[in-house]
Amino acid sequence: MQTARHYIDGHWIEAATGSSSLGDAFNPATGQVAARFADGGLAEAEAAIAAARRAFDRTEWRRSPRLRADVLLRAADRLEARKEDVADWLVTLNGKLRREALGETLAAVSELRYYAGLARNLFGRIAEMEPGCYSSLEREAAGVAAIILPWNAPITLLARSLAPALAAGCSVVVKPAFQTAQAHDLALECLVQDERIPAGIVNSVIESGSAVSQRLCASPDVDVVSFTGSTAVGKRIAQAAAGTLKRLSLELGGKAPAVVFADAAHDRTIAGIVAGSLILAGQQCTAISRVLVQDDAYGDFTRGLAEAYRAVRVGRGDDPQSQMGCLIDAANRDRIAGLVERAGDAGTVLLQGRIPGGELARGAFIEPSLVAIEDLSSDYVQRELFGPLVVVERFRDEEDALARANATRYSLASSVWSADAERARRVAGRMRFGTVWANTHNKLYAEAETGGHADSGYGRLHGQEGLNDFLETKHFYYETRA
């Protein structure tokens, strides 16, 4: 059985001390152990931070943009060549569909190539302040970056933070999710096998607890923390990092609404919402979790939507016939099942998803559910549920739609569906979300920034702005006069 390991100061290790602790990683589709992982702690965290600090301070990495660009390009090529192996492990450890796993891996390839290009374009600016006096504003690496990752899209989200951090010239310590550590190691190997990377520039420490994350946030030798995950954990990270005032990039929870106007193309919109809500079995922060439907279309649309969810084939990720995979573990399956059971107290259950029988009963599978809710204060509307449980709401007109859509602390992503392009643009302009799609959902690109505010965090990932969290601006002033 394969064991995922730490990568510290240029070496793959199972422990930074004499004792080695191993944990089990499970296949959520079967409930069986699929791999093992080295379970790290403070010793590994300290070793990785020290290595990253030394490498940043003492090597030429931060002054070598062409090298950094070429390293990222070669890593992209190797990851693309190994996409099948990485996708296999994602399906095994995460439970997602194979097409989702391949799409995730190729998205990571795109991130690496995009930031390879930007690595050679980190330009500052020069201004003559008065005759013979100049200000040079220079962009330079921020220092040691910690990257803390979730399990739902571990390869894309690794590249989304790691690529700009390395492009900027930072050294890094990655804390991957233990559930998907084997897939993480395969992807990381595509990068670190490049002998041109100085030892200590890239480090990775696996843990099942929180001691490593806490140390990364509190350490004065870490300059930046990039975290993707839940709002609750993000707030704890912000508190832990306050003592050193380090820079934070937090992409946290989401409660994405899809606003459907009566003129939207019925069948196409239903198909788009099903796809947008059931991506990764609803375990994605940008996935649709609220569907707001205009009065004139509400009855027909909700009936059609319920039928479309009922027809979804739930199954193993390695089954080509499956249309939705399983949740990450049985505990989350049971959590969603409990929410569905209690949903009748908060609204009307239009479709009650069940835990399948037969072979699927051993895994973390549950069918999609649809619940109609009127009360905006309901937990089903306000809380991130993170699973295939979708809420449908009714609205009268644009003002009512906007009032409902914006009545949330989450602000990450949303979509508007209408045949009227002017209305779609007008409504999008007033929706308080970092991303608004029109007549589609979950279109994410390396070139286009994503992020939110309030309980969805702050900072931007992807795009040119994705570099900002890993760069500082230095003002150098000089006079040409003797």
Short mmCIF file of C-alpha atoms in Angstrom, two decimals:
data_model
loop_
_atom_site.label_atom_id
_atom_site.label_comp_id
_atom_site.label_asym_id
_atom_site.label_seq_id
_atom_site.Cartn_x
_atom_site.Cartn_y
_atom_site.Cartn_z
CA MET A 1 0.00 0.00 0.00
CA GLN A 2 1.42 3.38 -1.01
CA THR A 3 2.31 5.98 1.60
CA ALA A 4 2.20 9.73 1.01
CA ARG A 5 5.20 11.46 2.55
CA HIS A 6 6.38 14.89 3.58
CA TYR A 7 8.76 16.81 1.33
CA ILE A 8 11.17 18.95 3.36
CA ASP A 9 14.41 20.66 2.32
CA GLY A 10 14.71 18.68 -0.89
CA HIS A 11 13.92 15.23 0.54
CA TRP A 12 10.88 12.94 0.76
CA ILE A 13 10.57 11.76 4.37
CA GLU A 14 8.07 10.04 6.63
CA ALA A 15 9.06 12.00 9.72
CA ALA A 16 11.43 14.77 10.77
CA THR A 17 12.15 12.90 14.03
CA GLY A 18 12.92 9.31 14.91
CA SER A 19 9.28 8.36 15.36
CA SER A 20 6.98 7.92 12.39
CA SER A 21 3.22 8.26 12.62
CA LEU A 22 1.11 6.90 9.76
CA GLY A 23 -2.56 7.49 9.04
CA ASP A 24 -5.07 5.78 6.78
CA ALA A 25 -6.67 7.40 3.73
CA PHE A 26 -10.00 5.91 2.68
CA ASN A 27 -11.79 5.40 -0.61
CA PRO A 28 -15.13 7.11 0.12
CA ALA A 29 -16.89 5.03 -2.52
CA THR A 30 -16.12 1.79 -0.68
CA GLY A 31 -15.22 2.80 2.86
CA GLN A 32 -11.98 0.81 2.57
CA VAL A 33 -8.43 1.95 3.24
CA ALA A 34 -6.83 2.97 -0.08
CA ALA A 35 -3.50 4.47 0.98
CA ARG A 36 -1.51 5.65 3.96
CA PHE A 37 0.07 8.99 4.78
CA ALA A 38 2.83 10.26 7.02
CA ASP A 39 1.04 12.20 9.74
CA GLY A 40 3.15 15.20 10.68
CA GLY A 41 3.28 17.58 13.62
CA LEU A 42 5.30 20.44 15.05
CA ALA A 43 8.70 18.88 14.31
CA GLU A 44 7.90 18.61 10.61
CA ALA A 45 6.36 22.10 10.56
CA GLU A 46 9.42 23.68 12.15
CA ALA A 47 11.79 21.83 9.82
CA ALA A 48 9.84 22.92 6.74
CA ILE A 49 9.57 26.55 7.86
CA ALA A 50 13.30 26.69 8.64
CA ALA A 51 14.17 25.19 5.25
CA ALA A 52 11.90 27.65 3.43
CA ARG A 53 13.36 30.60 5.32
CA ARG A 54 16.95 29.59 4.55
CA ALA A 55 16.19 28.98 0.90
CA PHE A 56 14.46 32.31 0.46
CA ASP A 57 17.17 34.29 2.25
CA ARG A 58 20.27 32.54 0.89
CA THR A 59 19.54 31.34 -2.66
CA GLU A 60 19.14 33.21 -5.94
CA TRP A 61 15.62 31.84 -6.54
CA ARG A 62 13.83 35.16 -5.96
CA ARG A 63 16.20 36.91 -8.39
CA SER A 64 15.79 34.35 -11.20
CA PRO A 65 12.51 34.97 -13.03
CA ARG A 66 13.51 33.09 -16.19
CA LEU A 67 14.45 30.03 -14.16
CA ARG A 68 11.18 30.19 -12.24
CA ALA A 69 9.21 30.45 -15.47
CA ASP A 70 10.97 27.47 -17.01
CA VAL A 71 10.56 25.37 -13.86
CA LEU A 72 6.80 26.00 -13.90
CA LEU A 73 6.57 25.18 -17.62
CA ARG A 74 8.42 21.90 -17.20
CA ALA A 75 6.25 21.01 -14.18
CA ALA A 76 3.15 21.64 -16.31
CA ASP A 77 4.45 19.32 -19.01
CA ARG A 78 5.17 16.54 -16.51
CA LEU A 79 1.80 16.93 -14.81
CA GLU A 80 0.02 16.76 -18.15
CA ALA A 81 1.95 13.59 -18.99
CA ARG A 82 0.87 12.01 -15.67
CA LYS A 83 -2.71 13.24 -15.71
CA GLU A 84 -4.17 9.74 -15.87
CA ASP A 85 -2.32 8.59 -12.75
CA VAL A 86 -3.23 11.72 -10.82
CA ALA A 87 -6.87 11.43 -11.91
CA ASP A 88 -6.95 7.79 -10.79
CA TRP A 89 -5.89 8.78 -7.29
CA LEU A 90 -8.36 11.67 -7.18
CA VAL A 91 -11.20 9.29 -8.03
CA THR A 92 -9.98 6.79 -5.44
CA LEU A 93 -9.41 9.20 -2.57
CA ASN A 94 -11.96 11.91 -3.27
CA GLY A 95 -14.82 9.95 -4.86
CA LYS A 96 -15.33 12.44 -7.68
CA LEU A 97 -16.17 11.49 -11.27
CA ARG A 98 -13.25 10.64 -13.50
CA ARG A 99 -14.09 13.47 -15.90
CA GLU A 100 -14.03 15.86 -12.94
CA ALA A 101 -10.67 14.47 -11.86
CA LEU A 102 -9.17 14.86 -15.34
CA GLY A 103 -10.63 18.35 -15.64
CA GLU A 104 -9.11 19.31 -12.30
CA THR A 105 -5.67 18.03 -13.27
CA LEU A 106 -5.69 19.85 -16.59
CA ALA A 107 -6.85 23.03 -14.85
CA ALA A 108 -3.74 22.76 -12.67
CA VAL A 109 -1.64 22.42 -15.82
CA SER A 110 -3.22 25.63 -17.12
CA GLU A 111 -2.44 27.46 -13.86
CA LEU A 112 1.21 26.44 -14.00
CA ARG A 113 1.59 27.62 -17.59
CA TYR A 114 -0.22 30.89 -17.00
CA TYR A 115 1.94 31.89 -14.06
CA ALA A 116 5.07 30.76 -15.86
CA GLY A 117 4.33 33.54 -18.32
CA LEU A 118 3.74 36.10 -15.60
CA ALA A 119 7.00 35.19 -13.84
CA ARG A 120 8.90 36.98 -16.60
CA ASN A 121 6.67 40.05 -16.46
CA LEU A 122 7.02 41.31 -12.90
CA PHE A 123 7.67 44.90 -13.85
CA GLY A 124 7.71 47.92 -11.57
CA ARG A 125 7.76 51.55 -12.64
CA ILE A 126 10.02 54.61 -12.46
CA ALA A 127 8.94 58.20 -11.99
CA GLU A 128 11.02 61.39 -12.05
CA MET A 129 9.73 63.23 -8.98
CA GLU A 130 11.66 66.43 -9.72
CA PRO A 131 14.68 67.18 -11.92
CA GLY A 132 17.33 64.54 -11.33
CA CYS A 133 15.33 62.78 -8.59
CA TYR A 134 13.77 59.40 -9.29
CA SER A 135 11.50 56.94 -7.53
CA SER A 136 11.79 53.32 -8.57
CA LEU A 137 8.81 51.16 -7.50
CA GLU A 138 10.00 47.57 -7.63
CA ARG A 139 8.03 44.36 -7.24
CA GLU A 140 9.73 41.69 -5.16
CA ALA A 141 8.84 38.38 -3.52
CA ALA A 142 7.03 38.63 -0.18
CA GLY A 143 9.04 35.85 1.47
CA VAL A 144 7.94 32.48 2.84
CA ALA A 145 4.41 31.52 1.83
CA ALA A 146 2.29 28.91 3.59
CA ILE A 147 -0.39 27.24 1.48
CA ILE A 148 -3.13 25.37 3.35
CA LEU A 149 -5.36 23.25 1.13
CA PRO A 150 -8.72 21.43 1.33
CA TRP A 151 -9.59 17.99 -0.01
CA ASN A 152 -12.31 18.85 -2.55
CA ALA A 153 -10.08 20.02 -5.45
CA PRO A 154 -6.58 19.39 -4.10
CA ILE A 155 -4.66 19.52 -7.40
CA THR A 156 -6.21 22.63 -8.93
CA LEU A 157 -6.12 24.48 -5.62
CA LEU A 158 -2.49 23.49 -5.08
CA ALA A 159 -1.48 24.95 -8.43
CA ARG A 160 -3.73 27.99 -7.97
CA SER A 161 -1.65 29.17 -4.99
CA LEU A 162 1.67 27.41 -5.54
CA ALA A 163 2.18 28.64 -9.11
CA PRO A 164 1.86 32.37 -8.34
CA ALA A 165 3.89 32.00 -5.13
CA LEU A 166 6.78 30.44 -7.05
CA ALA A 167 6.35 32.81 -10.00
CA ALA A 168 6.70 35.71 -7.57
CA GLY A 169 9.93 34.23 -6.17
CA CYS A 170 8.65 33.03 -2.79
CA SER A 171 9.61 29.84 -1.01
CA VAL A 172 6.65 27.74 0.16
CA VAL A 173 5.41 25.32 2.77
CA VAL A 174 2.30 23.44 1.65
CA LYS A 175 -0.09 21.75 4.06
CA PRO A 176 -2.22 19.43 1.88
CA ALA A 177 -5.39 17.66 2.95
CA PHE A 178 -4.54 14.26 4.41
CA GLN A 179 -7.54 12.65 2.71
CA THR A 180 -6.01 13.23 -0.75
CA ALA A 181 -2.32 13.31 0.13
CA GLN A 182 -1.29 10.60 -2.33
CA ALA A 183 -2.70 12.57 -5.28
CA HIS A 184 -0.98 15.67 -3.91
CA ASP A 185 2.39 13.92 -3.77
CA LEU A 186 2.09 12.76 -7.37
CA ALA A 187 1.40 16.31 -8.52
CA LEU A 188 4.14 17.80 -6.34
CA GLU A 189 6.66 15.29 -7.67
CA CYS A 190 6.10 16.74 -11.15
CA LEU A 191 7.54 19.98 -9.81
CA VAL A 192 10.23 19.04 -7.32
CA GLN A 193 11.99 16.47 -9.50
CA ASP A 194 13.45 19.51 -11.26
CA GLU A 195 16.99 19.66 -9.86
CA ARG A 196 17.25 23.37 -10.61
CA ILE A 197 14.94 24.20 -7.69
CA PRO A 198 17.09 24.97 -4.63
CA ALA A 199 16.46 22.71 -1.65
CA GLY A 200 13.97 24.31 0.71
CA ILE A 201 12.15 26.41 -1.86
CA VAL A 202 9.30 23.87 -1.95
CA ASN A 203 8.19 21.97 1.17
CA SER A 204 5.10 19.96 2.03
CA VAL A 205 3.89 18.66 5.40
CA ILE A 206 0.87 16.37 5.76
CA GLU A 207 -1.18 16.29 8.95
CA SER A 208 -4.56 14.99 10.07
CA GLY A 209 -4.83 17.51 12.91
CA SER A 210 -4.21 21.25 13.15
CA ALA A 211 -0.82 21.70 14.85
CA VAL A 212 1.03 22.27 11.56
CA SER A 213 -1.52 24.80 10.33
CA GLN A 214 -1.43 26.64 13.63
CA ARG A 215 2.36 26.87 13.55
CA LEU A 216 2.35 28.11 9.95
CA CYS A 217 -0.05 30.88 10.95
CA ALA A 218 1.80 31.91 14.11
CA SER A 219 5.42 31.62 12.95
CA PRO A 220 7.24 34.95 12.45
CA ASP A 221 9.25 33.24 9.69
CA VAL A 222 6.14 32.84 7.51
CA ASP A 223 5.20 36.01 5.63
CA VAL A 224 2.05 34.97 3.74
CA VAL A 225 -0.72 32.44 4.32
CA SER A 226 -2.93 31.36 1.43
CA PHE A 227 -5.89 29.30 2.65
CA THR A 228 -8.83 27.74 0.86
CA GLY A 229 -11.50 26.14 3.02
CA SER A 230 -14.35 26.76 5.40
CA THR A 231 -15.27 30.14 6.83
CA ALA A 232 -14.98 28.85 10.40
CA VAL A 233 -11.39 27.69 9.87
CA GLY A 234 -10.56 30.86 7.93
CA LYS A 235 -11.58 32.99 10.89
CA ARG A 236 -9.39 30.92 13.20
CA ILE A 237 -6.48 31.35 10.79
CA ALA A 238 -6.99 35.12 10.78
CA GLN A 239 -6.91 35.14 14.59
CA ALA A 240 -3.79 32.96 14.72
CA ALA A 241 -1.99 35.15 12.17
CA ALA A 242 -2.83 38.42 13.92
CA GLY A 243 0.15 38.19 16.25
CA THR A 244 2.63 38.52 13.38
CA LEU A 245 0.44 40.63 11.07
CA LYS A 246 1.28 38.38 8.14
CA ARG A 247 -0.54 38.78 4.87
CA LEU A 248 -3.56 36.54 4.36
CA SER A 249 -5.39 35.33 1.28
CA LEU A 250 -8.59 33.57 2.34
CA GLU A 251 -11.01 31.95 -0.08
CA LEU A 252 -13.71 30.65 2.20
CA GLY A 253 -17.29 29.41 2.02
CA GLY A 254 -19.96 30.09 -0.55
CA LYS A 255 -23.72 30.02 -0.91
CA ALA A 256 -24.04 30.66 -4.61
CA PRO A 257 -27.49 31.75 -5.84
CA ALA A 258 -28.71 31.17 -9.39
CA VAL A 259 -31.31 33.84 -10.27
CA VAL A 260 -33.69 32.48 -12.93
CA PHE A 261 -35.97 34.93 -14.75
CA ALA A 262 -39.16 33.75 -16.43
CA ASP A 263 -37.73 34.32 -19.93
CA ALA A 264 -34.75 31.99 -19.39
CA ALA A 265 -34.56 29.00 -21.75
CA HIS A 266 -36.29 26.31 -19.65
CA ASP A 267 -34.47 23.10 -20.57
CA ARG A 268 -31.05 24.68 -21.01
CA THR A 269 -31.29 26.50 -17.70
CA ILE A 270 -32.34 23.37 -15.81
CA ALA A 271 -29.44 21.43 -17.32
CA GLY A 272 -27.04 24.23 -16.40
CA ILE A 273 -28.28 24.43 -12.82
CA VAL A 274 -28.07 20.67 -12.31
CA ALA A 275 -24.49 20.70 -13.57
CA GLY A 276 -23.61 23.82 -11.59
CA SER A 277 -25.02 22.49 -8.32
CA LEU A 278 -23.81 18.89 -8.46
CA ILE A 279 -20.19 19.52 -9.39
CA LEU A 280 -18.10 17.42 -6.97
CA ALA A 281 -21.43 16.28 -5.48
CA GLY A 282 -22.07 19.86 -4.36
CA GLN A 283 -18.78 19.98 -2.42
CA GLN A 284 -17.42 23.09 -4.09
CA CYS A 285 -17.58 26.62 -2.70
CA THR A 286 -18.82 28.04 -6.02
CA ALA A 287 -21.46 25.33 -6.59
CA ILE A 288 -25.07 26.52 -6.90
CA SER A 289 -26.85 25.99 -3.61
CA ARG A 290 -29.79 28.39 -3.98
CA VAL A 291 -32.07 28.65 -7.03
CA LEU A 292 -34.20 31.80 -7.14
CA VAL A 293 -37.06 31.47 -9.66
CA GLN A 294 -39.42 34.23 -10.86
CA ASP A 295 -43.11 33.79 -10.01
CA ASP A 296 -44.31 33.36 -13.61
CA ALA A 297 -42.03 30.35 -14.17
CA TYR A 298 -41.86 28.96 -10.64
CA GLY A 299 -44.27 26.02 -10.88
CA ASP A 300 -43.14 24.53 -14.18
CA PHE A 301 -39.49 25.24 -13.51
CA THR A 302 -39.34 23.67 -10.06
CA ARG A 303 -41.18 20.57 -11.28
CA GLY A 304 -38.73 20.24 -14.16
CA LEU A 305 -35.78 20.81 -11.87
CA ALA A 306 -36.97 18.16 -9.42
CA GLU A 307 -37.38 15.68 -12.27
CA ALA A 308 -33.89 16.45 -13.56
CA TYR A 309 -32.36 15.85 -10.12
CA ARG A 310 -34.36 12.63 -9.76
CA ALA A 311 -32.89 11.37 -13.04
CA VAL A 312 -29.28 11.91 -11.96
CA ARG A 313 -27.38 8.65 -11.80
CA VAL A 314 -25.34 8.49 -8.61
CA GLY A 315 -22.40 6.10 -8.73
CA ARG A 316 -18.71 5.45 -8.41
CA GLY A 317 -16.35 7.92 -10.01
CA ASP A 318 -14.73 5.22 -12.14
CA ASP A 319 -18.10 4.22 -13.66
CA PRO A 320 -18.53 6.09 -16.99
CA GLN A 321 -22.31 6.01 -16.50
CA SER A 322 -22.19 7.93 -13.21
CA GLN A 323 -23.39 11.53 -13.25
CA MET A 324 -22.54 12.35 -9.63
CA GLY A 325 -20.01 10.76 -7.31
CA CYS A 326 -20.01 10.39 -3.54
CA LEU A 327 -19.25 12.72 -0.66
CA ILE A 328 -15.84 12.74 0.98
CA ASP A 329 -16.85 10.40 3.82
CA ALA A 330 -19.78 8.69 5.53
CA ALA A 331 -19.94 11.37 8.24
CA ASN A 332 -20.71 14.04 5.65
CA ARG A 333 -23.18 11.75 3.89
CA ASP A 334 -25.03 11.26 7.17
CA ARG A 335 -24.90 14.99 7.89
CA ILE A 336 -26.60 15.77 4.58
CA ALA A 337 -29.11 12.96 5.12
CA GLY A 338 -30.00 14.48 8.49
CA LEU A 339 -30.49 17.92 6.96
CA VAL A 340 -32.80 16.44 4.35
CA GLU A 341 -34.80 14.60 7.00
CA ARG A 342 -35.35 17.83 8.94
CA ALA A 343 -35.96 20.05 5.92
CA GLY A 344 -39.73 19.63 6.13
CA ASP A 345 -39.69 21.71 9.30
CA ALA A 346 -38.21 24.66 7.40
CA GLY A 347 -39.97 24.38 4.04
CA THR A 348 -41.37 21.98 1.46
CA VAL A 349 -39.32 19.00 0.37
CA LEU A 350 -39.75 18.73 -3.40
CA LEU A 351 -37.28 15.87 -3.75
CA GLN A 352 -35.83 13.83 -0.90
CA GLY A 353 -32.53 12.25 -1.79
CA ARG A 354 -31.89 8.85 -0.26
CA ILE A 355 -28.81 6.85 0.60
CA PRO A 356 -28.66 4.18 -2.13
CA GLY A 357 -28.81 0.49 -1.36
CA GLY A 358 -26.75 -2.37 -2.77
CA GLU A 359 -23.03 -1.91 -3.28
CA LEU A 360 -23.29 1.87 -3.05
CA ALA A 361 -24.56 1.61 0.53
CA ARG A 362 -20.98 0.91 1.66
CA GLY A 363 -19.82 4.27 0.31
CA ALA A 364 -20.60 7.91 1.06
CA PHE A 365 -23.33 8.19 -1.57
CA ILE A 366 -26.56 10.16 -1.33
CA GLU A 367 -28.99 11.28 -4.03
CA PRO A 368 -29.67 14.98 -4.74
CA SER A 369 -32.39 16.79 -2.78
CA LEU A 370 -34.46 19.90 -3.55
CA VAL A 371 -36.20 21.94 -0.85
CA ALA A 372 -38.44 25.01 -1.28
CA ILE A 373 -37.79 27.68 1.37
CA GLU A 374 -39.46 31.08 1.87
CA ASP A 375 -37.83 32.28 5.08
CA LEU A 376 -34.60 34.12 4.27
CA SER A 377 -33.35 33.61 7.82
CA SER A 378 -33.55 29.81 7.54
CA ASP A 379 -30.29 27.94 8.06
CA TYR A 380 -30.98 26.18 4.77
CA VAL A 381 -30.68 29.57 3.03
CA GLN A 382 -27.93 31.10 5.15
CA ARG A 383 -25.55 28.22 5.97
CA GLU A 384 -23.11 26.58 3.60
CA LEU A 385 -24.36 22.97 3.45
CA PHE A 386 -21.62 21.59 1.13
CA GLY A 387 -23.45 18.71 -0.48
CA PRO A 388 -26.15 17.84 -3.02
CA LEU A 389 -28.94 19.68 -1.16
CA VAL A 390 -30.32 22.61 -3.16
CA VAL A 391 -32.76 25.27 -1.94
CA VAL A 392 -35.31 26.83 -4.31
CA GLU A 393 -36.84 30.26 -3.60
CA ARG A 394 -39.47 32.41 -5.30
CA PHE A 395 -39.15 36.08 -6.33
CA ARG A 396 -41.42 38.69 -7.96
CA ASP A 397 -39.22 41.12 -9.92
CA GLU A 398 -35.65 42.36 -10.24
CA GLU A 399 -35.68 44.24 -6.96
CA ASP A 400 -37.02 41.24 -5.07
CA ALA A 401 -34.49 38.96 -6.77
CA LEU A 402 -31.62 41.24 -5.80
CA ALA A 403 -32.84 41.59 -2.22
CA ARG A 404 -32.98 37.82 -1.81
CA ALA A 405 -29.77 37.02 -3.67
CA ASN A 406 -27.76 39.55 -1.66
CA ALA A 407 -29.26 38.55 1.70
CA THR A 408 -26.25 36.46 2.69
CA ARG A 409 -22.87 36.82 4.35
CA TYR A 410 -21.38 34.72 1.54
CA SER A 411 -20.27 36.58 -1.56
CA LEU A 412 -18.10 34.26 -3.60
CA ALA A 413 -20.08 33.35 -6.73
CA SER A 414 -23.51 33.58 -8.35
CA SER A 415 -25.26 33.42 -11.70
CA VAL A 416 -28.19 35.07 -13.49
CA TRP A 417 -30.26 33.33 -16.15
CA SER A 418 -32.26 35.36 -18.67
CA ALA A 419 -32.81 35.72 -22.42
CA ASP A 420 -32.56 39.50 -21.96
CA ALA A 421 -28.85 40.31 -22.14
CA GLU A 422 -29.35 43.88 -20.89
CA ARG A 423 -31.22 42.67 -17.84
CA ALA A 424 -28.62 39.99 -17.13
CA ARG A 425 -25.88 42.64 -17.21
CA ARG A 426 -27.91 45.10 -15.14
CA VAL A 427 -28.73 42.55 -12.44
CA ALA A 428 -25.15 41.23 -12.37
CA GLY A 429 -23.91 44.75 -11.70
CA ARG A 430 -25.97 44.91 -8.50
CA MET A 431 -25.25 41.42 -7.21
CA ARG A 432 -22.66 41.61 -4.42
CA PHE A 433 -20.56 38.63 -5.40
CA GLY A 434 -16.98 38.30 -6.57
CA THR A 435 -18.11 36.40 -9.67
CA VAL A 436 -21.41 36.58 -11.54
CA TRP A 437 -21.97 34.30 -14.53
CA ALA A 438 -24.78 34.80 -17.06
CA ASN A 439 -26.62 31.76 -18.45
CA THR A 440 -23.92 29.43 -17.19
CA HIS A 441 -22.12 28.61 -13.94
CA ASN A 442 -18.68 27.51 -12.70
CA LYS A 443 -16.66 28.80 -15.63
CA LEU A 444 -13.26 29.25 -14.01
CA TYR A 445 -10.04 30.24 -15.79
CA ALA A 446 -6.45 30.79 -14.75
CA GLU A 447 -6.62 34.22 -16.39
CA ALA A 448 -9.71 35.46 -14.51
CA GLU A 449 -9.59 36.45 -10.83
CA THR A 450 -11.97 34.87 -8.31
CA GLY A 451 -12.72 35.70 -4.70
CA GLY A 452 -15.26 37.29 -2.42
CA HIS A 453 -15.70 39.35 0.71
CA ALA A 454 -17.42 39.07 4.12
CA ASP A 455 -17.73 35.37 5.06
CA SER A 456 -16.29 34.32 1.71
CA GLY A 457 -12.92 35.78 2.68
CA TYR A 458 -10.67 38.31 0.97
CA GLY A 459 -7.95 38.52 -1.62
CA ARG A 460 -8.09 37.23 -5.17
CA LEU A 461 -6.82 34.03 -6.75
CA HIS A 462 -6.21 33.34 -10.43
CA GLY A 463 -5.24 36.07 -12.86
CA GLN A 464 -2.77 38.91 -12.51
CA GLU A 465 -4.13 39.75 -9.06
CA GLY A 466 -3.32 36.23 -7.93
CA LEU A 467 0.33 37.33 -7.77
CA ASN A 468 -0.36 40.30 -5.51
CA ASP A 469 -0.54 38.32 -2.28
CA PHE A 470 2.94 36.97 -2.91
CA LEU A 471 4.59 40.26 -3.91
CA GLU A 472 5.74 43.39 -2.09
CA THR A 473 6.38 46.82 -3.59
CA LYS A 474 9.69 48.47 -2.67
CA HIS A 475 10.28 52.18 -3.15
CA PHE A 476 13.88 52.99 -4.07
CA TYR A 477 14.62 56.71 -4.32
CA TYR A 478 17.77 58.07 -5.89
CA GLU A 479 19.23 61.36 -7.09
CA THR A 480 21.52 61.71 -10.07
CA ARG A 481 22.97 64.97 -8.80
CA ALA A 482 26.25 64.76 -6.90
#
